[in-house]
Amino acid sequence: MIVSVVSMPEGVATRAALSEVRERLAAPDFVIVDIDRGEESSSDEDALAGLLGLDEKTWGWLGRRNEPVRADYRAGVVGCVVPVIDGSQVKHIHVFAGESHLVTIHHGPVGLIETFTARLPEDAPSDGATAVFLFLQGVLEVFRREAAGALLEVAEVEEAMFEGRASQHVHRLADLRRRAAQLHRGFLPYAAIAQEFLTHRRMANPDLSQERQALNRMHERTVQLVLMEIDSLRDETRRAADTYASLVADQQNLVINKLAIASVIFLPLSFLTGFFGMNFSYLSNNLASEQTFLWLGIGMQVCALVVAMYVVLYRTHWHQLRDGRSHEAAVQLADRA
């Protein structure tokens, strides 16, 4: 277990034992404590609240592994479990904050903790409430960056698909869809809990200062913005997958059209060879000259091919192409007007 204590407002981090942390939390000085319990489970995992001098009946879940997203508010002290994006994983950080302290508890290293600690001398929060809002804004910013980055990647993959469809595009889209689902599953419980907690906090503290109310409103707006961006990412990945399916369908239509043209060429020839290969007396006695073969055999094939090509290419494809060009011309004329 690694315990770091940051003295404020200096922002200097030092290592400490849990007994020392308990004394620092009882003192009136503002401190920020980070506890890394490590990746492996420990026998005293459920006893952290007692080691920190907290009421075990109320805060016994604090630091417990696999604890779901939650938030409790008791007598000016807040305890919550928040999801955090760390690389390709969604981890959970336990937060316990009062007016004079902020405690974060996690299992294994988390990049957000290091970023938050490094910015403390610059941000210089004056109390625990301001510090916890700064930390939660960092959580939201990580989710927002992940969603925005994935959105840009979806656009790049979609553009590459139009230039030349390849199998790696559909694999990348599948990864992005899984990433969008992961972000949504990780953030949606927090969005619901945050809305409920902030509403409860306003009701429990009708005389909340203007500064705290502004922090509440800013956090609520950011939560909704992040949720909208994640939903937008999910929609964009679905749309890109539909675009890929449309491109595949278009390519299959082109193959079918080529087969249809080949069939138009060879079906009349197959019919003629089958017809003139029949052993009828009329065919054997009256159609035996070379001139008759040229007129009926080759002439009928050429006529049938010309008529078929006219019907298939001119009556169908040429009209579609002409209608498409007329529509494009109308759109350009409307844009100019």
PDB file of C-alpha atoms in Angstrom, residues 78-283:
ATOM      1  CA  VAL A  78     -19.127  13.335   0.787  1.00  0.00           C
ATOM      2  CA  GLY A  79     -18.003   9.871  -0.209  1.00  0.00           C
ATOM      3  CA  CYS A  80     -18.331   8.555  -3.738  1.00  0.00           C
ATOM      4  CA  VAL A  81     -17.019   6.027  -6.228  1.00  0.00           C
ATOM      5  CA  VAL A  82     -16.296   7.526  -9.650  1.00  0.00           C
ATOM      6  CA  PRO A  83     -15.310   5.807 -12.917  1.00  0.00           C
ATOM      7  CA  VAL A  84     -12.082   6.903 -14.571  1.00  0.00           C
ATOM      8  CA  ILE A  85     -10.701   6.127 -18.026  1.00  0.00           C
ATOM      9  CA  ASP A  86      -7.153   4.833 -17.700  1.00  0.00           C
ATOM     10  CA  GLY A  87      -5.810   3.719 -21.075  1.00  0.00           C
ATOM     11  CA  SER A  88      -8.139   1.047 -22.408  1.00  0.00           C
ATOM     12  CA  GLN A  89      -9.718   0.312 -19.012  1.00  0.00           C
ATOM     13  CA  VAL A  90     -12.408   1.895 -16.868  1.00  0.00           C
ATOM     14  CA  LYS A  91     -11.195   1.979 -13.260  1.00  0.00           C
ATOM     15  CA  HIS A  92     -13.013   3.137 -10.124  1.00  0.00           C
ATOM     16  CA  ILE A  93     -11.619   5.642  -7.638  1.00  0.00           C
ATOM     17  CA  HIS A  94     -13.061   6.114  -4.156  1.00  0.00           C
ATOM     18  CA  VAL A  95     -13.275   9.742  -3.060  1.00  0.00           C
ATOM     19  CA  PHE A  96     -13.840  10.961   0.495  1.00  0.00           C
ATOM     20  CA  ALA A  97     -13.941  14.725   1.019  1.00  0.00           C
ATOM     21  CA  GLY A  98     -14.750  17.215   3.739  1.00  0.00           C
ATOM     22  CA  GLU A  99     -13.995  20.881   4.231  1.00  0.00           C
ATOM     23  CA  SER A 100     -10.389  20.240   5.317  1.00  0.00           C
ATOM     24  CA  HIS A 101      -9.421  17.073   3.457  1.00  0.00           C
ATOM     25  CA  LEU A 102      -9.702  15.095   0.242  1.00  0.00           C
ATOM     26  CA  VAL A 103      -8.900  11.380   0.199  1.00  0.00           C
ATOM     27  CA  THR A 104      -8.644   9.326  -3.005  1.00  0.00           C
ATOM     28  CA  ILE A 105      -8.382   5.524  -2.864  1.00  0.00           C
ATOM     29  CA  HIS A 106      -7.688   3.226  -5.806  1.00  0.00           C
ATOM     30  CA  HIS A 107      -6.205  -0.151  -6.688  1.00  0.00           C
ATOM     31  CA  GLY A 108      -3.104   0.221  -8.837  1.00  0.00           C
ATOM     32  CA  PRO A 109      -1.661   3.320 -10.527  1.00  0.00           C
ATOM     33  CA  VAL A 110      -4.068   5.702 -12.279  1.00  0.00           C
ATOM     34  CA  GLY A 111      -2.842   8.383 -14.657  1.00  0.00           C
ATOM     35  CA  LEU A 112      -5.498  10.892 -13.588  1.00  0.00           C
ATOM     36  CA  ILE A 113      -4.237  10.840  -9.983  1.00  0.00           C
ATOM     37  CA  GLU A 114      -0.728  11.757 -11.112  1.00  0.00           C
ATOM     38  CA  THR A 115      -2.058  14.558 -13.325  1.00  0.00           C
ATOM     39  CA  PHE A 116      -4.268  15.907 -10.548  1.00  0.00           C
ATOM     40  CA  THR A 117      -1.421  15.850  -8.002  1.00  0.00           C
ATOM     41  CA  ALA A 118       0.972  17.540 -10.425  1.00  0.00           C
ATOM     42  CA  ARG A 119      -1.490  20.406 -10.995  1.00  0.00           C
ATOM     43  CA  LEU A 120      -2.207  21.049  -7.312  1.00  0.00           C
ATOM     44  CA  PRO A 121       0.490  23.755  -6.856  1.00  0.00           C
ATOM     45  CA  GLU A 122      -0.958  25.579  -9.874  1.00  0.00           C
ATOM     46  CA  ASP A 123      -4.660  25.142  -9.080  1.00  0.00           C
ATOM     47  CA  ALA A 124      -4.186  25.607  -5.310  1.00  0.00           C
ATOM     48  CA  PRO A 125      -7.677  24.606  -4.071  1.00  0.00           C
ATOM     49  CA  SER A 126      -8.591  26.349  -0.827  1.00  0.00           C
ATOM     50  CA  ASP A 127     -10.756  23.589   0.686  1.00  0.00           C
ATOM     51  CA  GLY A 128     -11.920  20.034   0.193  1.00  0.00           C
ATOM     52  CA  ALA A 129     -15.066  20.951  -1.733  1.00  0.00           C
ATOM     53  CA  THR A 130     -13.122  22.924  -4.326  1.00  0.00           C
ATOM     54  CA  ALA A 131     -10.537  20.135  -4.568  1.00  0.00           C
ATOM     55  CA  VAL A 132     -13.153  17.432  -5.139  1.00  0.00           C
ATOM     56  CA  PHE A 133     -14.818  19.512  -7.864  1.00  0.00           C
ATOM     57  CA  LEU A 134     -11.435  20.003  -9.552  1.00  0.00           C
ATOM     58  CA  PHE A 135     -10.828  16.275  -9.371  1.00  0.00           C
ATOM     59  CA  LEU A 136     -14.263  15.444 -10.783  1.00  0.00           C
ATOM     60  CA  GLN A 137     -13.775  17.959 -13.590  1.00  0.00           C
ATOM     61  CA  GLY A 138     -10.585  16.083 -14.435  1.00  0.00           C
ATOM     62  CA  VAL A 139     -12.580  12.836 -14.560  1.00  0.00           C
ATOM     63  CA  LEU A 140     -15.080  14.419 -16.955  1.00  0.00           C
ATOM     64  CA  GLU A 141     -12.316  15.880 -19.093  1.00  0.00           C
ATOM     65  CA  VAL A 142     -10.759  12.450 -19.570  1.00  0.00           C
ATOM     66  CA  PHE A 143     -14.095  11.015 -20.727  1.00  0.00           C
ATOM     67  CA  ARG A 144     -14.595  13.996 -23.016  1.00  0.00           C
ATOM     68  CA  ARG A 145     -11.142  13.659 -24.597  1.00  0.00           C
ATOM     69  CA  GLU A 146     -11.669   9.949 -25.177  1.00  0.00           C
ATOM     70  CA  ALA A 147     -15.041  10.543 -26.850  1.00  0.00           C
ATOM     71  CA  ALA A 148     -13.704  13.407 -28.995  1.00  0.00           C
ATOM     72  CA  GLY A 149     -10.659  11.393 -30.067  1.00  0.00           C
ATOM     73  CA  ALA A 150     -12.816   8.411 -30.999  1.00  0.00           C
ATOM     74  CA  LEU A 151     -15.136  10.690 -32.999  1.00  0.00           C
ATOM     75  CA  LEU A 152     -12.201  12.012 -35.022  1.00  0.00           C
ATOM     76  CA  GLU A 153     -11.002   8.465 -35.629  1.00  0.00           C
ATOM     77  CA  VAL A 154     -14.456   7.418 -36.857  1.00  0.00           C
ATOM     78  CA  ALA A 155     -14.395  10.295 -39.346  1.00  0.00           C
ATOM     79  CA  GLU A 156     -10.915   9.274 -40.558  1.00  0.00           C
ATOM     80  CA  VAL A 157     -11.960   5.635 -41.000  1.00  0.00           C
ATOM     81  CA  GLU A 158     -15.101   6.678 -42.886  1.00  0.00           C
ATOM     82  CA  GLU A 159     -13.069   8.913 -45.207  1.00  0.00           C
ATOM     83  CA  ALA A 160     -10.594   6.101 -45.838  1.00  0.00           C
ATOM     84  CA  MET A 161     -13.487   3.742 -46.664  1.00  0.00           C
ATOM     85  CA  PHE A 162     -14.634   6.018 -49.475  1.00  0.00           C
ATOM     86  CA  GLU A 163     -11.119   6.177 -50.899  1.00  0.00           C
ATOM     87  CA  GLY A 164     -10.715   2.413 -50.850  1.00  0.00           C
ATOM     88  CA  ARG A 165     -12.610  -0.085 -48.718  1.00  0.00           C
ATOM     89  CA  ALA A 166     -10.441  -2.613 -46.870  1.00  0.00           C
ATOM     90  CA  SER A 167     -11.017  -5.300 -44.252  1.00  0.00           C
ATOM     91  CA  GLN A 168      -9.107  -3.388 -41.562  1.00  0.00           C
ATOM     92  CA  HIS A 169     -11.709  -0.629 -41.725  1.00  0.00           C
ATOM     93  CA  VAL A 170     -14.506  -2.856 -40.481  1.00  0.00           C
ATOM     94  CA  HIS A 171     -12.216  -4.207 -37.733  1.00  0.00           C
ATOM     95  CA  ARG A 172     -11.373  -0.676 -36.625  1.00  0.00           C
ATOM     96  CA  LEU A 173     -15.050   0.298 -36.672  1.00  0.00           C
ATOM     97  CA  ALA A 174     -15.835  -2.713 -34.496  1.00  0.00           C
ATOM     98  CA  ASP A 175     -13.149  -1.581 -32.014  1.00  0.00           C
ATOM     99  CA  LEU A 176     -14.579   1.943 -31.978  1.00  0.00           C
ATOM    100  CA  ARG A 177     -18.088   0.631 -31.386  1.00  0.00           C
ATOM    101  CA  ARG A 178     -16.810  -1.401 -28.444  1.00  0.00           C
ATOM    102  CA  ARG A 179     -15.000   1.704 -27.152  1.00  0.00           C
ATOM    103  CA  ALA A 180     -18.181   3.771 -27.422  1.00  0.00           C
ATOM    104  CA  ALA A 181     -20.133   1.093 -25.547  1.00  0.00           C
ATOM    105  CA  GLN A 182     -17.412   0.965 -22.877  1.00  0.00           C
ATOM    106  CA  LEU A 183     -17.508   4.744 -22.391  1.00  0.00           C
ATOM    107  CA  HIS A 184     -21.298   4.703 -22.212  1.00  0.00           C
ATOM    108  CA  ARG A 185     -21.438   1.846 -19.698  1.00  0.00           C
ATOM    109  CA  GLY A 186     -18.756   3.487 -17.583  1.00  0.00           C
ATOM    110  CA  PHE A 187     -20.128   7.032 -17.604  1.00  0.00           C
ATOM    111  CA  LEU A 188     -23.927   6.574 -17.540  1.00  0.00           C
ATOM    112  CA  PRO A 189     -24.087   5.414 -13.873  1.00  0.00           C
ATOM    113  CA  TYR A 190     -21.914   8.358 -12.852  1.00  0.00           C
ATOM    114  CA  ALA A 191     -24.141  10.819 -14.744  1.00  0.00           C
ATOM    115  CA  ALA A 192     -27.215   9.518 -12.912  1.00  0.00           C
ATOM    116  CA  ILE A 193     -25.490   9.496  -9.516  1.00  0.00           C
ATOM    117  CA  ALA A 194     -23.987  12.982 -10.016  1.00  0.00           C
ATOM    118  CA  GLN A 195     -27.381  14.489 -10.867  1.00  0.00           C
ATOM    119  CA  GLU A 196     -28.986  12.863  -7.838  1.00  0.00           C
ATOM    120  CA  PHE A 197     -26.124  13.814  -5.518  1.00  0.00           C
ATOM    121  CA  LEU A 198     -25.943  17.475  -6.589  1.00  0.00           C
ATOM    122  CA  THR A 199     -29.707  17.846  -6.260  1.00  0.00           C
ATOM    123  CA  HIS A 200     -29.608  16.277  -2.788  1.00  0.00           C
ATOM    124  CA  ARG A 201     -26.707  18.543  -1.819  1.00  0.00           C
ATOM    125  CA  ARG A 202     -28.649  21.667  -2.800  1.00  0.00           C
ATOM    126  CA  MET A 203     -31.719  20.483  -0.876  1.00  0.00           C
ATOM    127  CA  ALA A 204     -29.688  19.560   2.209  1.00  0.00           C
ATOM    128  CA  ASN A 205     -27.869  22.934   2.167  1.00  0.00           C
ATOM    129  CA  PRO A 206     -30.331  25.704   1.252  1.00  0.00           C
ATOM    130  CA  ASP A 207     -27.777  28.325   2.331  1.00  0.00           C
ATOM    131  CA  LEU A 208     -25.104  27.044  -0.048  1.00  0.00           C
ATOM    132  CA  SER A 209     -22.701  29.811  -1.086  1.00  0.00           C
ATOM    133  CA  GLN A 210     -22.805  31.314  -4.553  1.00  0.00           C
ATOM    134  CA  GLU A 211     -19.379  29.842  -5.303  1.00  0.00           C
ATOM    135  CA  ARG A 212     -20.515  26.315  -4.444  1.00  0.00           C
ATOM    136  CA  GLN A 213     -23.720  26.750  -6.443  1.00  0.00           C
ATOM    137  CA  ALA A 214     -21.649  27.866  -9.441  1.00  0.00           C
ATOM    138  CA  LEU A 215     -19.452  24.775  -9.091  1.00  0.00           C
ATOM    139  CA  ASN A 216     -22.574  22.591  -8.949  1.00  0.00           C
ATOM    140  CA  ARG A 217     -24.035  24.155 -12.102  1.00  0.00           C
ATOM    141  CA  MET A 218     -20.747  23.910 -13.970  1.00  0.00           C
ATOM    142  CA  HIS A 219     -20.381  20.244 -13.061  1.00  0.00           C
ATOM    143  CA  GLU A 220     -23.962  19.458 -14.100  1.00  0.00           C
ATOM    144  CA  ARG A 221     -23.461  21.156 -17.481  1.00  0.00           C
ATOM    145  CA  THR A 222     -20.199  19.307 -18.067  1.00  0.00           C
ATOM    146  CA  VAL A 223     -21.797  15.969 -17.189  1.00  0.00           C
ATOM    147  CA  GLN A 224     -24.570  16.556 -19.718  1.00  0.00           C
ATOM    148  CA  LEU A 225     -22.054  17.689 -22.352  1.00  0.00           C
ATOM    149  CA  VAL A 226     -19.901  14.587 -21.895  1.00  0.00           C
ATOM    150  CA  LEU A 227     -22.974  12.358 -22.029  1.00  0.00           C
ATOM    151  CA  MET A 228     -24.057  14.031 -25.282  1.00  0.00           C
ATOM    152  CA  GLU A 229     -20.614  13.513 -26.810  1.00  0.00           C
ATOM    153  CA  ILE A 230     -20.596   9.828 -25.852  1.00  0.00           C
ATOM    154  CA  ASP A 231     -24.078   9.399 -27.333  1.00  0.00           C
ATOM    155  CA  SER A 232     -22.875  11.199 -30.462  1.00  0.00           C
ATOM    156  CA  LEU A 233     -19.944   8.799 -30.668  1.00  0.00           C
ATOM    157  CA  ARG A 234     -22.302   5.819 -30.482  1.00  0.00           C
ATOM    158  CA  ASP A 235     -24.474   7.293 -33.235  1.00  0.00           C
ATOM    159  CA  GLU A 236     -21.467   8.029 -35.448  1.00  0.00           C
ATOM    160  CA  THR A 237     -20.087   4.515 -35.103  1.00  0.00           C
ATOM    161  CA  ARG A 238     -23.488   3.075 -36.050  1.00  0.00           C
ATOM    162  CA  ARG A 239     -23.699   5.406 -39.046  1.00  0.00           C
ATOM    163  CA  ALA A 240     -20.163   4.517 -40.152  1.00  0.00           C
ATOM    164  CA  ALA A 241     -21.028   0.812 -39.905  1.00  0.00           C
ATOM    165  CA  ASP A 242     -24.126   1.441 -42.043  1.00  0.00           C
ATOM    166  CA  THR A 243     -21.942   3.293 -44.542  1.00  0.00           C
ATOM    167  CA  TYR A 244     -19.591   0.326 -44.728  1.00  0.00           C
ATOM    168  CA  ALA A 245     -22.560  -1.992 -45.312  1.00  0.00           C
ATOM    169  CA  SER A 246     -23.792   0.341 -48.067  1.00  0.00           C
ATOM    170  CA  LEU A 247     -20.388   0.283 -49.753  1.00  0.00           C
ATOM    171  CA  VAL A 248     -20.374  -3.514 -49.642  1.00  0.00           C
ATOM    172  CA  ALA A 249     -23.892  -3.594 -51.108  1.00  0.00           C
ATOM    173  CA  ASP A 250     -22.851  -1.210 -53.900  1.00  0.00           C
ATOM    174  CA  GLN A 251     -19.892  -3.390 -54.767  1.00  0.00           C
ATOM    175  CA  GLN A 252     -22.130  -6.455 -54.831  1.00  0.00           C
ATOM    176  CA  ASN A 253     -24.530  -4.601 -57.144  1.00  0.00           C
ATOM    177  CA  LEU A 254     -21.653  -3.843 -59.512  1.00  0.00           C
ATOM    178  CA  VAL A 255     -20.708  -7.527 -59.585  1.00  0.00           C
ATOM    179  CA  ILE A 256     -24.334  -8.487 -60.263  1.00  0.00           C
ATOM    180  CA  ASN A 257     -24.516  -5.919 -63.089  1.00  0.00           C
ATOM    181  CA  LYS A 258     -21.386  -7.388 -64.690  1.00  0.00           C
ATOM    182  CA  LEU A 259     -22.864 -10.870 -64.452  1.00  0.00           C
ATOM    183  CA  ALA A 260     -26.095  -9.578 -66.002  1.00  0.00           C
ATOM    184  CA  ILE A 261     -24.186  -8.085 -68.944  1.00  0.00           C
ATOM    185  CA  ALA A 262     -22.270 -11.335 -69.421  1.00  0.00           C
ATOM    186  CA  SER A 263     -25.549 -13.240 -69.329  1.00  0.00           C
ATOM    187  CA  VAL A 264     -27.023 -10.893 -71.953  1.00  0.00           C
ATOM    188  CA  ILE A 265     -24.115 -11.702 -74.254  1.00  0.00           C
ATOM    189  CA  PHE A 266     -24.061 -15.463 -73.820  1.00  0.00           C
ATOM    190  CA  LEU A 267     -27.730 -16.375 -73.293  1.00  0.00           C
ATOM    191  CA  PRO A 268     -28.769 -15.709 -76.942  1.00  0.00           C
ATOM    192  CA  LEU A 269     -25.723 -17.647 -78.143  1.00  0.00           C
ATOM    193  CA  SER A 270     -26.617 -20.552 -75.889  1.00  0.00           C
ATOM    194  CA  PHE A 271     -30.179 -20.494 -77.180  1.00  0.00           C
ATOM    195  CA  LEU A 272     -29.066 -20.495 -80.823  1.00  0.00           C
ATOM    196  CA  THR A 273     -26.541 -23.282 -80.371  1.00  0.00           C
ATOM    197  CA  GLY A 274     -29.157 -25.343 -78.588  1.00  0.00           C
ATOM    198  CA  PHE A 275     -31.792 -24.622 -81.208  1.00  0.00           C
ATOM    199  CA  PHE A 276     -29.643 -25.373 -84.240  1.00  0.00           C
ATOM    200  CA  GLY A 277     -28.241 -28.451 -82.572  1.00  0.00           C
ATOM    201  CA  MET A 278     -31.625 -30.138 -82.554  1.00  0.00           C
ATOM    202  CA  ASN A 279     -32.022 -33.075 -84.941  1.00  0.00           C
ATOM    203  CA  PHE A 280     -35.200 -32.020 -86.842  1.00  0.00           C
ATOM    204  CA  SER A 281     -35.758 -32.878 -90.512  1.00  0.00           C
ATOM    205  CA  TYR A 282     -36.462 -29.273 -91.428  1.00  0.00           C
ATOM    206  CA  LEU A 283     -33.181 -28.097 -89.935  1.00  0.00           C
TER     207      LEU A 283
END
